[in-house]
Amino acid sequence: MTVALILIGAVVLALVDVPARSLGVSNGVSPWLPPDGASVTGELDGTLSSASAALFAAPQATQSLPTTTGAVLIGTLDHELATTVWRRTVATADHDRYEVYTAGPDVRLLVRGGASIAGFAGGLLVLPHDAAPGARWQSSGTTVQPDGLQWQSSFTASTAERPDCLATAGELTVTGSHDSAGRYEVSQTWCRGRGLVRDRWVAPDGKVTAWAETGGTAPDVGSIGTGDATDAPGDPRDWTLTELHPTTVLPGSDPEPMSGAPSGPPLTTTSGLLVLQSGSDVVVLDAHEGTGPVARHRLHPGGPITAVGVFGDVVLAATMARQVVAWSAPTGAVLWRTGIDDVVHPVLARLTDDAALVALASGAVLALDLRTGAEMWRAPALVGSDFPASVGPTGAVLVAGSSGTVELREATSGAVRWTWRTEATIDGVVLGSDRAWVMTDLGLYGIDPGTGEDTVLRRAGTATLPFVAGDRLVLVRPEGVRGLDAEGREVWRRPYGCRSASAGAGGVLCWQADRVSLLDPRNGTVVVEQPVAAHMSGQLSASVSATGVWWRVTSADGSSWVVYRWSA
Amino acid sequence: MVGLTLEAEGPPTRVRMTTFLATAWRRVILEPVRDGRLRDIDWPPGLRVIVIIGYVALVLASALALLSTPLRLLLPLAPVTDEITIPRAVVGVLLLLAAVVLTSFLLACCHGPVWLLLTGLLVGVPALLVMTLVVLLSSIGAPYAAIPALAAILTIAVLMLVWRRRGLGPWQFPVLFALVLTVAVVVAADASIRAVPLGYDVLPGQVGLLIGVLAPLAAPLTFAAGTAPAEVTVTLASRTSSLLGRTFRRSVTYTVMLAGAFLVIGQLVWQVLTGRYDALTGSSVITTVSVLVGCSVGVAAMVRMGRGRWRTDGVADTGGALGWPAGAVLLGAIVPLLAVLIVLMMLSAVVPSLDWSFTLLQRTWPVPATRLAASVVALILAIWSARRGQPVRAAILVCATAALLPMVLNGLLDTDRALVIDLDLAGLLLTLFLLGWMTWLAARRQLTETRAVGLMAITVVLVIMPHRQAFGEPLEFLFGPGVLIILFGLWWQLFTSSEVGNRDSRHFPRTSRVLLLLTSVLLTVLVLAYNSLTRQPAAGGMQAMAELGDSVLGFGILGAAVAGIAIDVLRDRLPA
């Protein structure tokens, strides 16, 4: 009886879990639609642009659209959100244009962006599940935006020039007293597994909106900058704190606060764009002075995001679907997409001007070419909560291996310069100009980067965060902060109880209970402090660059989108 | 006084090597299993099938832990948290295994002593509530699903109190399992009905939360699992050496002893040539010598206090039995301090001058300080045990405390150099001592065959000691760091240190003991499987926990065994 009960329990558990296990498998999604995260290059009204696809449950989609567009979507679905939708994003020069469709089995247009938003209650049927050459279909309903207009549509399908594609043509008639009323001509080409490859709308006033896939690669693969900014750090004592409120601006609409829940720290590109993760999207914002940052592109890699990084003007995102995707931040175009073995560590590190280093959960580090996504080299690495490698200033990278080894490798080729072994348990590695530092349970080892011989062994204690700043190794513990020289001698000690710390901007940033302090690594003195008591109520995410500090606080009061910049 | 000598066994007999190997296998592996496994001694109806289910679940959980790498590569991953992922297809299996663990645990608590019943009500029931809370706190729609789940949890609590008056019945496990499963199914169904349409897959997170709540209970056994290599080393050394002495001619015994000595010397030379001693620091030398002296003197004192009841053969078994309680005390020592600090933190809302309690938790000294207190308790227990005629337990505790003290001092003192026991150096010192002693005995014509067996046993320990953890390392790339060695330790613990589950008393009946043992092993393997499948660093800290067990209690077992064998050599008797 007991065994039978367990077997029955197993079957019941498996059955009730079926819907959840099917999430992301795209059950019921039309075979004409592209996969989640797919992106193609095309021309919008004669201008190069890219179109990307996202498959969402409707509630998630409402959080992944500007607030007004999300509200229209809810209206078109009559608040019945238990459906999967296809968000098609066409990137224009300064903002994205959104279209939202039901994902299947029939494909219905729910929301169409553009000069103004149009919402079709129940959805304008653009591709029925049994569409084939010669088929005809009709649909009708009312509009949600503007409200209350009547619409009816009639489409026919014919054979397209391309194989495995279907051409559709039809008309949409909107009646009522509004500027948008009238007869629209619509012609589209759908390709199996690729979605819309051609989309042409002629408005009642004769204005044509046309998008057509051109294929090929994004226009700026070769020209986009991948190196860091070379701005001078300036004097931190001149830094001021700026509070920024990101907004979305769509043509014909007033600016509106950003919707959705951001996560991770604010990142900046060399061309001054601000990058934030929001749910399964990466949002690129113009860091406008005065009006606050304005959203330009919403990038979707496909599946939940595990890591986001910015390298020059390239935005990198790693996903739970074991892919790494790179976009051009200014245009929103996908530069490349590559598959990897496992989920990556949340830190994406810069390796060289045109290469990034990622760590896999399976225990390896990969060097990826930022221009092509090609794997340059890989090495076995420690699986830990900290990033298992440290990139130094001399074209080398220090990698903590899985079995008590530490290797200094050439950043460009991955060739091993030397290998150092220990019986101790390795906790982390830091590479400076004069020393390679290895944190272990036996203590802190200082290794000559030229020879690979350890010359220093020093106590570090548990719960120690090590940073290289200037020519000092800075050890941060709950009890205080210490600065060591290359020989491991303690040069200074300060009783700062840092909650967290990071290096950059020419010093070490120590986040305390009510303020953030920039410490001079040479002597441990406080260069400049900024009170942040009001920001410490939630989870604080910060990024440090050569020119200043950006942070954001995840809080429950809806202010998560507020970004703080502390710089010159 | 127990004393075995070769003379007492009669002259050695010429036998074939296969017989020796078969006997060695029996004495080193089969006998510890025979003596230490769970046995069906008047088990009530229904217990046998629970144990079989437990073993099947153990095999399944072990397979999940071992196959985590290919499972992650082949199956789609789902998020547990923002940073942790798990192969989605195994989430249901983990939930089912967790249901078996919880059922077994609650039933053990139900039929155990009062403190165990309270533990069940304070840990097991809240663990179920944690999952249900997610259903309750969901902001989407009315949480009707929580009603059957809460009803099931309430029924479980009531049944535990009612059944306590009766013995284990054959229907108790199925009923309890059905109730626990009801909670699991309701949670999974609620996730499917309410979260999936919104695009969220919350079940992996809920299973992660449940296992996370139970995971601290797995820590003591993980600590104990770390001692398995030391136990096997000691058993292998003492029993095979004694067996060899009894089985073969005198010349064979001396030849093997000399071969062992040469092997140890060879290992020493290799260590010197490969620079293992190059990085030796003064603090390591002082620490290692101090710990060795402390352990030796301590064992001698405990043997003296134990009035001659020393049995080297019992070191591995006694050490294995100490694993779980030692782990519980060492790792749980911080809990009372945490409780005091939490109370102080709550009081600080009324008494602002107590707000220092907030910052205290961020400091690093509370853990070593509480472990120092645990060391003092261990020493008191050692003296008490020795006086009650249990010098083996006392000796292990003394050596384990000697190994723990440098770690404690490292946490408390801000010295420039860490106080570290260098096992290579310890091996070197012991080797030099052994060779000197061997020579001295031979020169004085006191190197009897019995003594040669004892010295041979020490050489075996010295040869194996540096490599006792190494067998899992070549396969780490396949199974993940520490997984193989922890699994081996857990299965070894279950098979050789479960004698406590065969005992019976009015306050702590056998049924409860068996279920508790099974639960603790299954829970620990389940947590290991979860940590491996989610690729948490160092198996979610379990590798460090097992290494702590090896460094402290494993060292205690090895130290007590070597010192004990040395005493046997002094007394001219066999170690086993």
XYZ file of C-alpha atoms in Angstrom, chain B residues 250-507:
258
model
C 57.509 -14.151 10.958
C 59.849 -13.269 8.085
C 56.924 -11.993 6.025
C 55.852 -9.686 8.846
C 59.320 -8.145 9.155
C 59.691 -7.893 5.388
C 56.368 -6.097 4.984
C 57.200 -3.828 7.924
C 60.479 -2.886 6.272
C 58.766 -2.454 2.914
C 56.274 -0.139 4.620
C 59.123 1.817 6.181
C 60.829 2.181 2.795
C 57.534 3.286 1.257
C 57.149 5.962 3.903
C 60.730 7.099 3.334
C 60.094 7.150 -0.421
C 56.992 9.245 0.078
C 58.986 11.585 2.277
C 61.731 11.983 -0.327
C 59.126 12.636 -3.011
C 57.526 15.305 -0.831
C 60.890 16.965 -0.273
C 61.795 16.838 -3.968
C 58.455 18.300 -5.028
C 58.908 21.204 -2.648
C 56.124 20.340 -0.230
C 58.158 21.691 2.673
C 59.442 24.801 0.929
C 56.594 26.963 2.109
C 56.757 25.850 5.741
C 56.411 28.714 8.163
C 57.511 28.934 11.744
C 53.906 29.174 12.902
C 53.022 25.959 11.031
C 55.951 24.113 12.609
C 55.064 25.295 16.105
C 51.363 24.546 15.603
C 51.957 21.087 14.160
C 54.432 20.077 16.869
C 52.158 21.457 19.578
C 49.137 19.583 18.284
C 51.085 16.327 17.921
C 52.497 16.639 21.424
C 49.099 17.629 22.814
C 47.421 14.691 21.109
C 50.093 12.191 22.254
C 50.184 13.393 25.834
C 46.397 13.593 25.890
C 45.976 10.035 24.631
C 48.518 8.770 27.150
C 46.666 10.560 29.947
C 43.290 9.230 28.802
C 44.640 5.676 28.532
C 46.039 6.016 32.017
C 42.746 7.351 33.311
C 40.919 4.581 31.488
C 42.656 2.025 33.664
C 43.936 -0.113 30.843
C 40.718 -0.582 28.887
C 42.288 0.678 25.699
C 41.307 -1.045 22.423
C 42.905 0.338 19.280
C 40.490 -1.808 17.276
C 37.617 0.319 18.557
C 38.978 3.686 17.420
C 37.266 3.737 14.001
C 33.879 2.588 15.329
C 33.979 4.989 18.262
C 35.070 7.844 15.991
C 32.271 7.087 13.553
C 29.718 7.090 16.362
C 31.023 10.459 17.555
C 30.582 12.038 14.109
C 26.973 13.197 14.253
C 26.961 14.486 17.861
C 30.327 16.181 17.400
C 29.083 17.831 14.232
C 25.867 18.908 15.924
C 27.731 20.452 18.875
C 30.468 22.095 16.801
C 28.202 23.541 14.140
C 25.284 24.212 16.434
C 27.350 25.918 19.125
C 26.592 29.284 17.546
C 22.812 28.759 17.855
C 22.445 29.732 21.562
C 24.504 32.874 20.966
C 22.369 33.699 17.927
C 19.238 33.238 20.014
C 20.573 35.619 22.683
C 21.545 38.175 20.034
C 18.146 37.995 18.364
C 16.443 38.589 21.714
C 18.787 41.528 22.367
C 18.043 42.921 18.907
C 14.321 42.737 19.633
C 14.832 44.371 23.015
C 16.865 47.138 21.411
C 13.617 48.502 19.971
C 12.722 49.356 23.578
C 16.218 49.765 25.015
C 18.250 51.694 22.404
C 21.495 51.088 24.286
C 21.342 47.455 23.136
C 21.689 48.348 19.454
C 25.292 47.057 19.506
C 23.713 43.594 19.129
C 22.995 44.421 15.460
C 26.658 44.867 14.593
C 27.781 41.884 16.647
C 26.364 39.446 14.134
C 28.526 40.945 11.392
C 31.688 40.237 13.340
C 33.749 37.123 12.725
C 34.603 36.187 16.330
C 31.267 34.651 17.506
C 31.812 31.402 15.556
C 35.332 30.683 16.886
C 34.301 31.812 20.367
C 31.427 29.345 20.499
C 33.686 26.637 19.089
C 36.145 27.386 21.861
C 33.314 26.738 24.291
C 32.573 23.488 22.437
C 36.251 22.520 22.810
C 36.067 23.009 26.550
C 32.943 20.834 26.665
C 34.733 18.178 24.578
C 37.683 18.122 26.995
C 35.384 17.783 30.000
C 33.531 14.986 28.220
C 36.868 13.314 27.408
C 37.925 13.258 31.045
C 34.490 12.027 32.091
C 34.593 9.275 29.455
C 38.085 8.159 30.463
C 37.069 7.928 34.101
C 34.065 5.835 33.089
C 36.347 3.371 31.342
C 35.981 4.689 27.757
C 39.538 5.827 26.996
C 39.123 5.392 23.219
C 36.350 7.969 23.032
C 38.322 10.196 25.392
C 41.478 9.944 23.271
C 39.636 10.811 20.060
C 38.008 13.815 21.716
C 41.355 15.049 23.040
C 43.070 14.766 19.637
C 40.089 16.330 17.867
C 40.155 19.223 20.329
C 43.887 19.628 19.730
C 43.173 19.870 15.990
C 40.317 22.330 16.517
C 42.155 24.756 18.789
C 44.410 26.296 16.081
C 41.330 26.988 13.950
C 39.611 28.608 16.924
C 42.677 30.722 17.716
C 42.939 31.787 14.067
C 39.456 33.213 14.342
C 40.071 34.932 17.657
C 43.624 36.241 17.290
C 44.789 38.689 14.665
C 48.202 37.148 14.078
C 50.322 37.757 10.991
C 50.597 34.049 10.277
C 47.810 31.501 10.399
C 48.150 28.693 12.932
C 47.960 25.704 10.615
C 48.544 22.020 11.139
C 50.750 20.887 8.272
C 49.859 17.245 7.737
C 52.938 16.695 5.570
C 55.099 17.949 8.410
C 53.157 15.800 10.876
C 53.840 12.821 8.611
C 57.528 13.741 8.440
C 57.868 13.992 12.211
C 56.014 10.742 12.761
C 58.097 9.013 10.113
C 61.339 10.138 11.729
C 60.040 9.058 15.113
C 58.919 5.715 13.722
C 62.241 4.990 12.012
C 64.160 5.969 15.133
C 61.977 3.807 17.309
C 62.243 0.870 14.918
C 66.005 1.124 14.928
C 66.167 1.491 18.690
C 63.955 -1.559 19.240
C 65.951 -3.611 16.731
C 69.239 -2.586 18.303
C 67.991 -3.647 21.722
C 66.580 -6.878 20.247
C 63.104 -5.891 21.425
C 61.544 -5.727 17.968
C 59.226 -8.666 18.458
C 56.915 -9.777 15.679
C 53.959 -8.315 17.581
C 55.714 -4.962 17.781
C 56.610 -5.214 14.091
C 52.904 -5.565 13.326
C 52.136 -2.390 15.286
C 54.903 -0.449 13.572
C 53.676 -1.768 10.226
C 50.182 -0.479 11.055
C 51.616 2.985 11.720
C 53.468 2.940 8.381
C 50.193 2.048 6.640
C 48.498 5.047 8.282
C 51.418 7.290 7.282
C 51.311 6.081 3.679
C 47.537 6.473 3.276
C 47.054 9.615 5.368
C 48.131 12.190 2.738
C 45.973 10.537 0.088
C 42.854 9.600 2.064
C 40.728 12.285 0.411
C 42.310 11.901 -3.006
C 40.189 9.132 -4.476
C 37.337 11.506 -5.289
C 39.481 14.228 -6.869
C 40.113 12.678 -10.293
C 36.370 12.426 -10.820
C 35.470 15.905 -9.590
C 35.133 17.139 -13.168
C 32.350 14.589 -13.615
C 30.552 14.641 -10.275
C 31.336 18.127 -8.988
C 33.646 19.122 -6.146
C 33.369 16.984 -3.037
C 30.293 15.055 -4.167
C 31.887 11.619 -4.395
C 33.749 11.865 -1.101
C 30.664 13.142 0.760
C 28.451 10.435 -0.732
C 30.985 7.782 0.196
C 31.117 9.157 3.730
C 27.346 9.225 4.074
C 26.854 5.666 2.862
C 29.771 4.517 5.055
C 28.210 6.240 8.039
C 24.865 4.604 7.340
C 26.358 1.136 6.984
C 28.922 1.244 9.779
C 27.721 3.748 12.379
C 24.035 2.879 12.693
C 24.448 0.654 15.727
C 22.745 3.331 17.808
C 19.629 2.640 15.737
C 19.611 -0.980 16.831
C 19.392 -0.068 20.477
C 16.153 0.403 22.339
C 15.050 2.239 25.436
C 11.785 3.272 26.989
C 12.408 6.968 26.379
